[in-house]
Coordinates of C-alpha atoms in Angstrom, one line a residue:
Chain A
X23 CA -27.2 -28.9 -11.4
X24 CA -27.4 -25.9 -8.7
X25 CA -23.5 -24.7 -7.8
X26 CA -24.7 -22.0 -5.0
X27 CA -27.5 -22.5 -2.4
X28 CA -28.3 -19.6 0.0
X29 CA -31.0 -20.5 2.7
X30 CA -32.4 -18.0 5.0
X31 CA -29.3 -16.0 5.2
X32 CA -29.6 -13.2 7.6
X33 CA -26.7 -10.8 8.7
X34 CA -27.0 -8.0 11.7
X35 CA -24.4 -5.6 12.3
X36 CA -23.5 -4.4 15.7
X37 CA -22.9 -0.7 15.8
X38 CA -20.4 0.9 18.1
X39 CA -21.5 1.8 21.7
X40 CA -23.2 4.8 22.0
X41 CA -24.3 4.9 18.3
X42 CA -27.7 3.8 17.5
X43 CA -30.3 4.0 14.5
X44 CA -34.3 3.7 14.5
X45 CA -35.9 0.8 13.1
X46 CA -39.5 0.5 12.9
X47 CA -40.0 3.2 15.4
X48 CA -37.8 1.9 18.0
X49 CA -33.9 3.2 18.5
X50 CA -31.4 0.2 18.6
X51 CA -27.6 -0.6 18.2
X52 CA -28.3 -3.9 16.1
X53 CA -28.6 -3.2 12.2
X54 CA -30.3 -5.6 10.1
X55 CA -28.9 -5.8 6.6
X56 CA -29.8 -9.1 5.3
X57 CA -33.2 -10.8 6.4
X58 CA -33.5 -14.0 5.5
X59 CA -32.0 -14.4 1.7
X60 CA -32.9 -17.4 -0.2
X61 CA -31.3 -17.9 -3.8
X62 CA -30.3 -20.7 -5.9
X63 CA -27.7 -20.1 -8.8
X64 CA -27.1 -22.8 -11.4
X65 CA -24.0 -24.0 -12.7
X66 CA -22.4 -21.7 -15.1
X67 CA -24.9 -19.3 -14.6
X68 CA -24.0 -15.4 -14.9
X69 CA -26.3 -13.9 -12.1
X70 CA -26.2 -10.1 -11.6
X71 CA -27.4 -8.6 -8.1
X72 CA -28.7 -4.9 -8.1
X73 CA -30.3 -3.0 -5.3
X74 CA -30.2 0.1 -3.6
X75 CA -27.3 1.6 -1.7
X76 CA -27.2 -0.1 1.8
X77 CA -29.4 -3.4 0.4
X78 CA -26.4 -5.7 1.5
X79 CA -25.5 -7.0 -1.8
X80 CA -21.6 -7.0 -1.1
X81 CA -22.5 -8.3 2.3
X82 CA -24.4 -11.5 0.5
X83 CA -20.9 -11.6 -1.5
X84 CA -18.8 -11.7 0.9
X85 CA -20.8 -14.7 2.9
X86 CA -20.8 -16.3 -0.4
X87 CA -16.9 -16.0 -0.6
X88 CA -16.6 -16.9 3.2
X89 CA -15.1 -13.8 4.3
X90 CA -18.1 -12.6 6.5
X91 CA -20.1 -15.2 8.3
X92 CA -23.9 -14.7 8.3
X93 CA -25.7 -14.3 11.8
X94 CA -27.9 -17.0 11.0
X95 CA -28.7 -19.2 7.7
X96 CA -26.6 -21.6 5.6
X97 CA -24.8 -21.0 2.3
X98 CA -23.6 -24.1 0.3
X99 CA -21.3 -24.3 -2.7
X100 CA -21.5 -27.7 -4.5
X101 CA -23.1 -28.9 -1.4
X102 CA -20.3 -27.8 0.8
X103 CA -21.1 -25.8 3.8
X104 CA -19.2 -22.2 3.1
X105 CA -17.4 -21.4 6.4
X106 CA -14.0 -19.9 5.3
X107 CA -12.8 -18.6 2.0
X108 CA -12.6 -21.7 -0.5
X109 CA -10.1 -22.3 -2.9
X110 CA -12.6 -22.9 -5.8
X111 CA -14.0 -19.1 -5.5
X112 CA -12.3 -16.0 -7.1
X113 CA -12.9 -12.2 -5.9
X114 CA -13.0 -9.4 -8.0
X115 CA -13.2 -6.2 -5.8
X116 CA -14.1 -2.5 -7.3
X117 CA -10.8 -0.9 -6.2
X118 CA -8.8 -3.5 -7.6
X119 CA -7.1 -4.7 -4.5
X120 CA -3.6 -5.1 -6.5
X121 CA -0.4 -5.5 -4.6
X122 CA 1.3 -2.4 -5.3
X123 CA 4.4 -3.7 -4.8
X124 CA 4.3 -6.5 -7.3
X125 CA 4.2 -6.0 -11.3
X126 CA 1.0 -7.2 -13.3
X127 CA 2.4 -10.5 -13.8
X128 CA 3.6 -11.1 -10.2
X129 CA 0.1 -9.8 -9.1
X130 CA -1.5 -12.7 -11.0
X131 CA 0.9 -15.3 -9.7
X132 CA 0.0 -14.5 -6.3
X133 CA -2.9 -16.5 -6.2
X134 CA -1.7 -19.5 -8.1
X135 CA 1.6 -19.0 -5.3
X136 CA -0.4 -19.4 -2.6
X137 CA -1.8 -22.3 -3.8
X138 CA 1.6 -24.0 -4.1
X139 CA 1.6 -23.9 -7.9
X140 CA 5.1 -24.5 -9.3
X141 CA 7.1 -21.4 -10.3
X142 CA 7.4 -22.0 -14.0
X143 CA 3.8 -23.2 -14.6
X144 CA 2.4 -20.3 -12.6
X145 CA 4.2 -18.0 -14.4
X146 CA 3.1 -19.7 -17.9
X147 CA -0.3 -19.3 -16.6
X148 CA -0.2 -15.9 -15.5
X149 CA 1.2 -15.0 -19.2
X150 CA -1.5 -16.8 -20.6
X151 CA -4.3 -14.9 -18.5
X152 CA -2.8 -11.5 -19.2
X153 CA -2.5 -12.1 -22.7
X154 CA -6.4 -13.1 -22.8
X155 CA -7.1 -9.3 -21.3
X156 CA -4.9 -7.8 -23.9
X157 CA -2.1 -6.9 -21.3
X158 CA 0.6 -8.7 -23.2
X159 CA 3.6 -6.4 -22.9
X160 CA 2.6 -5.1 -19.7
X161 CA 3.6 -7.9 -17.5
X162 CA 6.4 -5.9 -15.7
X163 CA 4.2 -3.0 -15.2
X164 CA 3.5 -2.0 -11.4
X165 CA -0.2 -1.3 -10.8
X166 CA 0.4 2.4 -10.4
X167 CA 1.9 2.6 -13.8
X168 CA -1.5 1.1 -15.1
X169 CA -4.8 3.0 -15.9
X170 CA -7.8 1.8 -13.9
X171 CA -9.1 -0.2 -16.8
X172 CA -5.8 -2.0 -17.2
X173 CA -5.8 -2.8 -13.1
X174 CA -8.9 -4.1 -13.4
X175 CA -8.2 -6.4 -16.0
X176 CA -5.1 -7.6 -14.1
X177 CA -7.6 -8.1 -11.2
X178 CA -9.8 -10.3 -13.3
X179 CA -7.0 -12.0 -14.7
X180 CA -5.7 -13.0 -11.2
X181 CA -9.2 -14.2 -9.9
X182 CA -9.6 -16.3 -13.1
X183 CA -6.1 -17.9 -13.4
X184 CA -6.8 -20.2 -10.7
X185 CA -9.7 -21.7 -12.6
X186 CA -12.4 -20.9 -10.1
X187 CA -15.7 -22.6 -10.2
X188 CA -17.4 -19.6 -8.9
X189 CA -16.5 -16.0 -9.7
X190 CA -17.7 -13.2 -7.2
X191 CA -17.7 -9.7 -8.6
X192 CA -18.6 -6.4 -6.2
X193 CA -19.1 -3.8 -8.4
X194 CA -16.0 -4.1 -10.4
X195 CA -16.3 -1.7 -13.2
X196 CA -18.0 1.0 -10.9
X197 CA -15.1 3.2 -10.7
X198 CA -14.2 3.4 -14.3
X199 CA -15.2 5.8 -17.2
X200 CA -18.2 4.8 -19.1
X201 CA -16.0 3.8 -22.4
X202 CA -14.0 1.4 -20.4
X203 CA -16.7 0.2 -18.5
X204 CA -18.5 -1.0 -21.8
X205 CA -15.2 -2.2 -23.0
X206 CA -14.9 -4.5 -19.9
X207 CA -18.1 -5.7 -19.9
X208 CA -17.8 -6.9 -23.6
X209 CA -14.3 -8.6 -22.7
X210 CA -15.7 -10.2 -19.4
X211 CA -18.6 -11.9 -21.3
X212 CA -16.4 -13.2 -24.1
X213 CA -14.2 -15.0 -21.7
X214 CA -16.6 -15.9 -19.9
X215 CA -18.5 -17.7 -22.7
X216 CA -15.4 -20.0 -23.0
X217 CA -14.7 -20.9 -19.6
X218 CA -18.4 -21.5 -18.1
X219 CA -17.8 -19.8 -14.4
X220 CA -20.6 -19.3 -12.3
X221 CA -20.5 -15.6 -11.9
X222 CA -22.2 -13.9 -9.0
X223 CA -21.8 -9.9 -10.1
X224 CA -23.1 -6.9 -7.7
X225 CA -23.8 -3.8 -9.4
X226 CA -25.8 -0.2 -9.5
X227 CA -26.2 -0.2 -13.0
X228 CA -29.4 -1.6 -14.6
X229 CA -28.1 -1.8 -18.0
X230 CA -25.2 -3.6 -17.1
X231 CA -26.9 -6.1 -14.9
X232 CA -29.3 -6.9 -17.9
X233 CA -26.8 -6.8 -20.5
X234 CA -24.2 -9.5 -18.8
X235 CA -26.8 -11.9 -17.1
X236 CA -28.8 -14.8 -17.5
X237 CA -31.0 -13.6 -14.6
X238 CA -31.0 -10.4 -12.9
X239 CA -31.8 -10.5 -8.9
X240 CA -33.4 -7.3 -7.6
X241 CA -33.0 -6.7 -3.8
X242 CA -35.1 -5.0 -1.5
X243 CA -33.9 -1.9 0.6
X244 CA -32.5 -2.6 4.1
X245 CA -32.7 -4.9 5.4
X246 CA -32.2 -6.9 2.1
X247 CA -34.4 -9.5 0.6
X248 CA -34.7 -10.9 -2.8
X249 CA -37.5 -8.9 -4.5
X250 CA -38.0 -10.4 -7.8
X251 CA -35.8 -12.5 -10.1
X252 CA -35.8 -11.1 -13.8
X253 CA -35.0 -14.3 -16.4
X254 CA -32.9 -12.4 -19.2
X255 CA -34.0 -14.5 -22.5
X256 CA -31.3 -12.4 -24.9
X257 CA -29.2 -14.5 -27.3
X258 CA -25.4 -15.2 -26.5
X259 CA -22.7 -14.0 -27.5
X260 CA -24.2 -10.5 -27.1
X261 CA -22.8 -7.5 -28.5
X262 CA -23.3 -3.8 -27.1
X263 CA -26.0 -2.9 -29.8
X264 CA -28.2 -5.0 -28.1
X265 CA -28.9 -2.4 -25.5
X266 CA -30.7 -0.4 -28.1
X267 CA -33.1 -3.4 -28.9
X268 CA -36.6 -3.5 -27.8
X269 CA -36.3 -6.6 -26.0
X270 CA -33.7 -5.0 -23.9
X271 CA -35.7 -2.0 -23.1
X272 CA -38.3 -4.2 -22.1
X273 CA -36.1 -5.8 -19.5
X274 CA -35.2 -2.3 -18.7
X275 CA -38.3 -1.2 -17.6
X276 CA -39.1 -4.5 -15.9
X277 CA -36.0 -4.2 -13.6
X278 CA -36.6 -0.5 -13.2
X279 CA -40.0 -1.3 -12.1
X280 CA -38.9 -3.6 -9.4
X281 CA -36.3 -1.2 -8.0
X282 CA -38.0 2.1 -8.2
X283 CA -40.0 1.7 -4.8
X284 CA -36.6 0.3 -3.2
X285 CA -34.4 3.1 -4.1
X286 CA -37.4 5.5 -2.7
X287 CA -37.4 3.2 0.5
X288 CA -33.8 3.5 0.7
X289 CA -33.3 7.0 0.4
X290 CA -36.3 7.6 3.2
X291 CA -34.3 5.5 5.2
X292 CA -31.1 6.9 5.1
X293 CA -32.6 10.6 5.9
X294 CA -34.0 9.1 8.9
X295 CA -30.9 7.6 10.0
X296 CA -28.6 10.1 9.5
X297 CA -27.0 9.1 13.1
X298 CA -25.7 5.9 11.2
X299 CA -23.1 7.7 9.2
X300 CA -21.3 8.5 12.4
Chain B
X28 CA -2.0 33.3 -19.7
X29 CA 1.4 32.0 -19.8
X30 CA 0.8 29.0 -17.6
X31 CA -1.9 27.9 -19.8
X32 CA 0.5 27.6 -23.1
X33 CA 3.5 26.2 -21.3
X34 CA 2.9 22.6 -21.2
X35 CA 5.6 21.5 -18.8
X36 CA 4.2 23.9 -16.0
X37 CA 0.4 23.2 -16.5
X38 CA 1.3 19.7 -15.9
X39 CA 3.4 20.3 -12.8
X40 CA 1.6 20.0 -9.4
X41 CA -0.4 22.7 -8.4
X42 CA 2.1 24.1 -5.9
X43 CA 4.4 25.0 -9.3
X44 CA 1.6 27.5 -10.2
X45 CA 3.0 29.5 -7.0
X46 CA 6.8 28.6 -7.3
X47 CA 8.5 31.5 -9.0
X48 CA 10.8 29.9 -11.9
X49 CA 13.4 31.8 -13.9
X50 CA 14.6 30.8 -17.6
X51 CA 17.8 29.7 -15.6
X52 CA 16.1 27.6 -13.7
X53 CA 14.9 25.2 -16.9
X54 CA 19.1 24.9 -17.2
X55 CA 19.1 23.0 -13.8
X56 CA 16.9 20.1 -14.2
X57 CA 18.0 16.8 -12.7
X58 CA 20.4 16.1 -10.2
X59 CA 23.7 17.3 -12.1
X60 CA 22.0 20.6 -12.8
X61 CA 21.3 21.1 -9.4
X62 CA 24.8 20.3 -8.2
X63 CA 26.2 22.5 -10.4
X64 CA 24.3 25.5 -9.7
X65 CA 25.0 25.0 -6.2
X66 CA 28.6 25.0 -6.4
X67 CA 29.4 28.4 -6.7
X68 CA 28.0 29.2 -3.2
X69 CA 29.9 26.4 -1.9
X70 CA 33.2 27.2 -3.7
X71 CA 32.8 30.9 -2.1
X72 CA 32.5 29.4 1.4
X73 CA 35.9 27.5 0.8
X74 CA 37.5 30.4 -0.7
X75 CA 36.8 32.4 2.2
X76 CA 38.2 29.6 4.4
X77 CA 41.3 29.9 2.6
X78 CA 41.5 33.5 2.5
X79 CA 40.4 34.9 5.7
X80 CA 42.9 33.5 7.9
X81 CA 45.8 34.4 5.7
X82 CA 44.3 38.0 5.4
X83 CA 44.4 38.3 9.2
X84 CA 40.7 38.1 9.3
X85 CA 40.5 35.1 11.4
X86 CA 43.2 33.9 13.9
X87 CA 45.0 31.2 11.9
X88 CA 45.5 29.3 15.1
X89 CA 41.8 28.5 15.4
X90 CA 41.2 28.7 11.7
X91 CA 44.0 27.3 9.8
X92 CA 43.1 27.9 6.2
X93 CA 41.7 25.5 4.1
X94 CA 44.9 24.1 2.3
X95 CA 47.0 23.6 5.5
X96 CA 43.8 21.5 6.9
X97 CA 43.7 19.7 3.8
X98 CA 47.5 18.7 3.5
X99 CA 47.0 17.5 7.2
X100 CA 43.9 15.3 6.2
X101 CA 46.2 14.1 3.2
X102 CA 49.2 13.0 5.9
X103 CA 46.6 11.8 8.3
X104 CA 45.3 9.5 5.3
X105 CA 48.5 8.2 4.3
X106 CA 49.7 7.3 7.9
X107 CA 46.7 5.1 8.3
X108 CA 45.6 7.2 11.6
X109 CA 42.3 8.6 9.8
X110 CA 41.2 5.2 8.6
X111 CA 41.8 3.8 12.1
X112 CA 39.7 6.3 13.8
X113 CA 36.9 6.1 10.9
X114 CA 36.9 2.4 11.1
X115 CA 36.3 2.2 15.0
X116 CA 33.5 4.9 14.8
X117 CA 32.1 3.1 12.0
X118 CA 32.2 -0.2 13.5
X119 CA 30.8 1.0 16.7
X120 CA 27.6 2.7 15.1
X121 CA 27.1 -0.3 12.6
X122 CA 26.8 -2.6 15.5
X123 CA 24.7 -0.6 17.4
X124 CA 22.5 0.0 14.4
X125 CA 22.4 -3.6 13.5
X126 CA 21.6 -4.9 17.1
X127 CA 18.6 -2.2 17.0
X128 CA 17.6 -3.4 13.5
X129 CA 17.3 -7.2 15.0
X130 CA 15.5 -5.9 18.0
X131 CA 13.2 -3.2 16.8
X132 CA 11.8 -5.0 13.6
X133 CA 11.0 -8.2 15.3
X134 CA 9.3 -6.3 18.3
X135 CA 7.5 -4.0 16.2
X136 CA 6.1 -6.7 14.1
X137 CA 5.0 -8.5 17.3
X138 CA 3.4 -5.0 18.5
X139 CA 1.5 -4.4 15.2
X140 CA 0.1 -7.7 15.4
X141 CA -0.9 -8.3 18.8
X142 CA -2.8 -5.2 20.2
X143 CA -2.6 -6.7 23.8
X144 CA 1.0 -6.8 23.4
X145 CA 1.2 -3.1 22.3
X146 CA -1.3 -1.8 25.0
X147 CA 0.9 -3.5 27.3
X148 CA 4.5 -2.2 26.1
X149 CA 3.2 1.1 25.1
X150 CA 3.9 3.1 28.1
X151 CA 7.0 1.8 28.9
X152 CA 8.1 2.2 25.2
X153 CA 6.9 5.8 25.1
X154 CA 8.9 6.9 28.4
X155 CA 12.2 5.2 27.3
X156 CA 11.7 6.8 23.5
X157 CA 11.5 10.2 25.1
X158 CA 14.9 9.9 27.3
X159 CA 17.6 11.2 25.6
X160 CA 20.7 8.8 24.7
X161 CA 23.1 11.5 25.7
X162 CA 21.5 11.8 29.2
X163 CA 21.9 8.1 29.8
X164 CA 25.4 7.5 28.7
X165 CA 26.6 8.1 32.1
X166 CA 24.1 5.4 33.2
X167 CA 25.6 3.1 30.3
X168 CA 29.1 3.6 31.7
X169 CA 28.2 2.8 35.0
X170 CA 26.5 -0.3 34.1
X171 CA 28.6 -1.5 30.9
X172 CA 32.2 0.4 32.0
X173 CA 34.2 2.8 29.8
X174 CA 34.9 -0.1 27.0
X175 CA 32.9 -0.5 23.7
X176 CA 29.9 -2.0 25.3
X177 CA 28.8 1.4 26.5
X178 CA 29.4 3.3 22.9
X179 CA 27.6 0.5 21.2
X180 CA 24.7 1.0 23.7
X181 CA 24.1 4.8 23.2
X182 CA 24.2 3.7 19.2
X183 CA 21.9 1.0 19.9
X184 CA 19.5 3.1 22.0
X185 CA 19.3 6.0 19.5
X186 CA 18.3 4.1 16.7
X187 CA 16.1 1.3 17.9
X188 CA 13.0 3.3 18.7
X189 CA 13.2 4.7 14.9
X190 CA 12.9 1.2 13.9
X191 CA 10.4 0.1 16.6
X192 CA 8.1 2.8 16.0
X193 CA 8.1 3.1 12.2
X194 CA 7.9 -0.8 12.0
X195 CA 4.7 -0.6 14.2
X196 CA 3.1 2.1 11.9
X197 CA 4.3 0.0 8.7
X198 CA 2.0 -3.0 9.8
X199 CA -0.7 -1.2 10.9
X200 CA -1.1 1.0 7.8
X201 CA -1.7 -2.2 5.8
X202 CA -4.7 -1.5 3.3
X203 CA -7.5 -3.4 4.6
X204 CA -8.9 -4.2 1.0
X205 CA -5.4 -5.9 0.4
X206 CA -6.1 -8.4 3.3
X207 CA -9.5 -8.9 2.1
X208 CA -8.2 -9.7 -1.3
X209 CA -5.4 -11.9 -0.3
X210 CA -8.1 -13.9 2.1
X211 CA -10.4 -14.2 -0.7
X212 CA -7.8 -16.1 -2.2
X213 CA -6.9 -18.4 0.4
X214 CA -3.7 -16.9 2.1
X215 CA -2.8 -18.7 5.1
X216 CA -1.8 -16.7 8.0
X217 CA 1.8 -17.1 7.7
X218 CA 1.8 -16.0 4.0
X219 CA -0.5 -13.2 4.5
X220 CA 2.3 -11.7 7.0
X221 CA 5.2 -12.8 4.7
X222 CA 3.6 -11.8 1.4
X223 CA 1.2 -8.8 2.3
X224 CA 1.8 -7.5 5.4
X225 CA 5.7 -7.2 5.7
X226 CA 6.1 -6.1 1.8
X227 CA 3.4 -3.3 2.9
X228 CA 5.4 -2.4 6.1
X229 CA 8.4 -2.0 4.2
X230 CA 8.9 1.4 2.9
X231 CA 8.2 2.6 6.6
X232 CA 10.6 0.2 8.0
X233 CA 13.1 1.7 5.4
X234 CA 12.3 5.4 6.4
X235 CA 12.8 4.1 10.3
X236 CA 16.5 2.6 9.0
X237 CA 17.4 6.0 7.4
X238 CA 16.8 7.9 10.5
X239 CA 18.2 5.2 12.9
X240 CA 21.4 5.4 10.9
X241 CA 22.1 8.8 11.3
X242 CA 21.1 8.9 15.0
X243 CA 23.6 6.1 15.7
X244 CA 26.3 7.8 13.7
X245 CA 25.7 11.3 15.5
X246 CA 25.3 9.4 19.0
X247 CA 28.8 7.5 18.6
X248 CA 30.4 10.7 17.9
X249 CA 29.1 12.7 20.8
X250 CA 29.9 9.2 23.0
X251 CA 33.4 9.4 21.8
X252 CA 34.0 13.2 22.6
X253 CA 32.8 12.7 26.2
X254 CA 34.4 8.9 27.1
X255 CA 36.9 7.6 24.4
X256 CA 40.6 7.2 23.5
X257 CA 39.8 6.4 20.0
X258 CA 37.3 7.0 16.9
X259 CA 36.6 10.4 14.9
X260 CA 34.9 11.9 17.8
X261 CA 37.8 11.5 20.3
X262 CA 40.2 12.8 17.6
X263 CA 38.0 16.2 17.1
X264 CA 37.7 16.4 20.9
X265 CA 41.2 15.5 21.7
X266 CA 42.8 17.6 18.8
X267 CA 40.9 20.5 19.9
X268 CA 42.1 20.4 23.5
X269 CA 45.6 20.0 22.2
X270 CA 44.8 23.1 19.8
X271 CA 45.8 20.8 17.0
X272 CA 43.0 22.9 15.2
X273 CA 44.1 21.4 11.6
X274 CA 43.7 17.8 12.7
X275 CA 40.2 19.0 14.5
X276 CA 39.0 20.6 10.9
X277 CA 40.4 17.4 9.2
X278 CA 38.2 15.1 11.3
X279 CA 35.2 17.6 10.9
X280 CA 35.6 17.2 6.9
X281 CA 35.7 13.4 7.4
X282 CA 32.6 13.3 9.2
X283 CA 30.9 15.4 7.0
X284 CA 31.9 13.5 3.9
X285 CA 31.0 10.3 6.0
X286 CA 27.3 12.0 6.5
X287 CA 27.0 12.8 2.8
X288 CA 28.0 9.2 1.7
X289 CA 25.7 7.6 3.8
X290 CA 22.6 9.8 2.9
X291 CA 23.5 9.0 -0.8
X292 CA 23.3 5.3 0.0
X293 CA 20.2 5.6 2.2
X294 CA 18.1 7.7 -0.6
X295 CA 19.4 4.9 -3.2
X296 CA 18.2 2.3 -0.9
X297 CA 14.7 4.0 -0.1
X298 CA 14.0 4.7 -3.9
X299 CA 14.7 1.1 -4.3
X300 CA 12.4 -0.3 -1.6
X301 CA 9.7 2.0 -2.9
X302 CA 10.5 1.8 -6.7
X303 CA 6.9 0.7 -7.3
X304 CA 5.3 4.1 -5.7
X305 CA 5.2 7.3 -7.5
X306 CA 6.0 5.9 -10.8
X307 CA 4.8 7.9 -13.9
X308 CA 1.5 6.7 -15.3
X309 CA 1.5 5.0 -18.6
X310 CA -0.5 3.1 -21.1
X311 CA -4.4 3.6 -22.3
X312 CA -7.7 2.6 -21.2

């Protein structure tokens, strides 16, 4: 059963007037970011997107989440065309995006609140999800009183509290230190294995992409396209020692092979278009 | 290498490295400590006030000793005269301030929300904002008469721009990532305003209210000195003209006390409105 279908999705950004960029030798103020992405994601699948900076991974995530409109092409979730944010979708950001004036419990409750879940029920659900992420006893802490890892746990708990059918994660662990990142990857897998939500996870880290995924989608340098899809046939439940196994190393080689040329191309691209940064 | 071994200094902000500290300053940690160490200088000034007129260093007609002023103050308090003037001044300031909140905050929210509305009104707002409320007092009197309305108008005018500008700033400073997160959770337009934009604007609005309250109070005193038959401003000005300087200083002392009390309350409200900020970090990974 397919859960997400992405068909020939293109996205072009319009620069501000006076700004320009060189594409194929010609100056233009229109930057193509996605150039016809086709991808099908199965129900309950864990898919990771890797690609060099500027390959449009996050933009693709925004399009699936209904936060950005594609310039052309279509996206469906369960055969429903995506035109706006959908209640069935949860979203987790790199910078946590917690409301600083709400404590941990109230932050998790927010997602349920805007869906009109009654007060007692949402309080109970929020507590349950915080406990699931080992945050029992931290319910009344404000985000400024929590470490980065704890803040991201709250954000994931918030996204999962509504039982989403699709969970979108935009480099959720990139801002965390290496040990915390390892810990959270394992926690995420442990919980995901119990709930079977479809996950689309954007990352720069090859190890993270392989460790988590059923399939790793490698994107090209800008404008982004699907370059290669690597099926990860490793047994679940997985633990971190898996990363030292010969099979894991084989996948690491395979993903890096696909990614290497794109990273080089992306670097040349950025060097050529320094004006874009302005 | 003292700063490497002294834990409390090492962990404080970078500025503290430059600040000179003495062992005595360790005793003054906290609010009570700061109050106690500030007391001697305060008492010195009060003692000078008492002694200088008695010793003939100052003319007691212009500078009655502190004890004389305090006994006048006590008499005015028991007679009810003082509370009448205080009540009238505070009432005027409060009415103007409440009106300023009622106008400034909704207008600021609208200007923060609708870019075109802000552009249309910006020139007018900037012009009015830079016209002194004191310069406009004669205009208010001509338009609204010598009664209560002109005094309330000047307190309103003094406060409204602080509230308006700070509300606009508060609305505009909403973290775009929070808006994106809220949208991703299916937040409606109304909830986005109520649950995201308004709470993020609150600290800025409260800061504007703090400035507005002080401006209101200052303006009402000035207006009462210029054109009124009641209020603390009138009391101070009238006593001065009558050369009843003990009554004049009593009025000034009351004004200072009101200012201190008000500041204390406003700081308390401010730190409550932003109790989620600047909290000490805690917990592990």
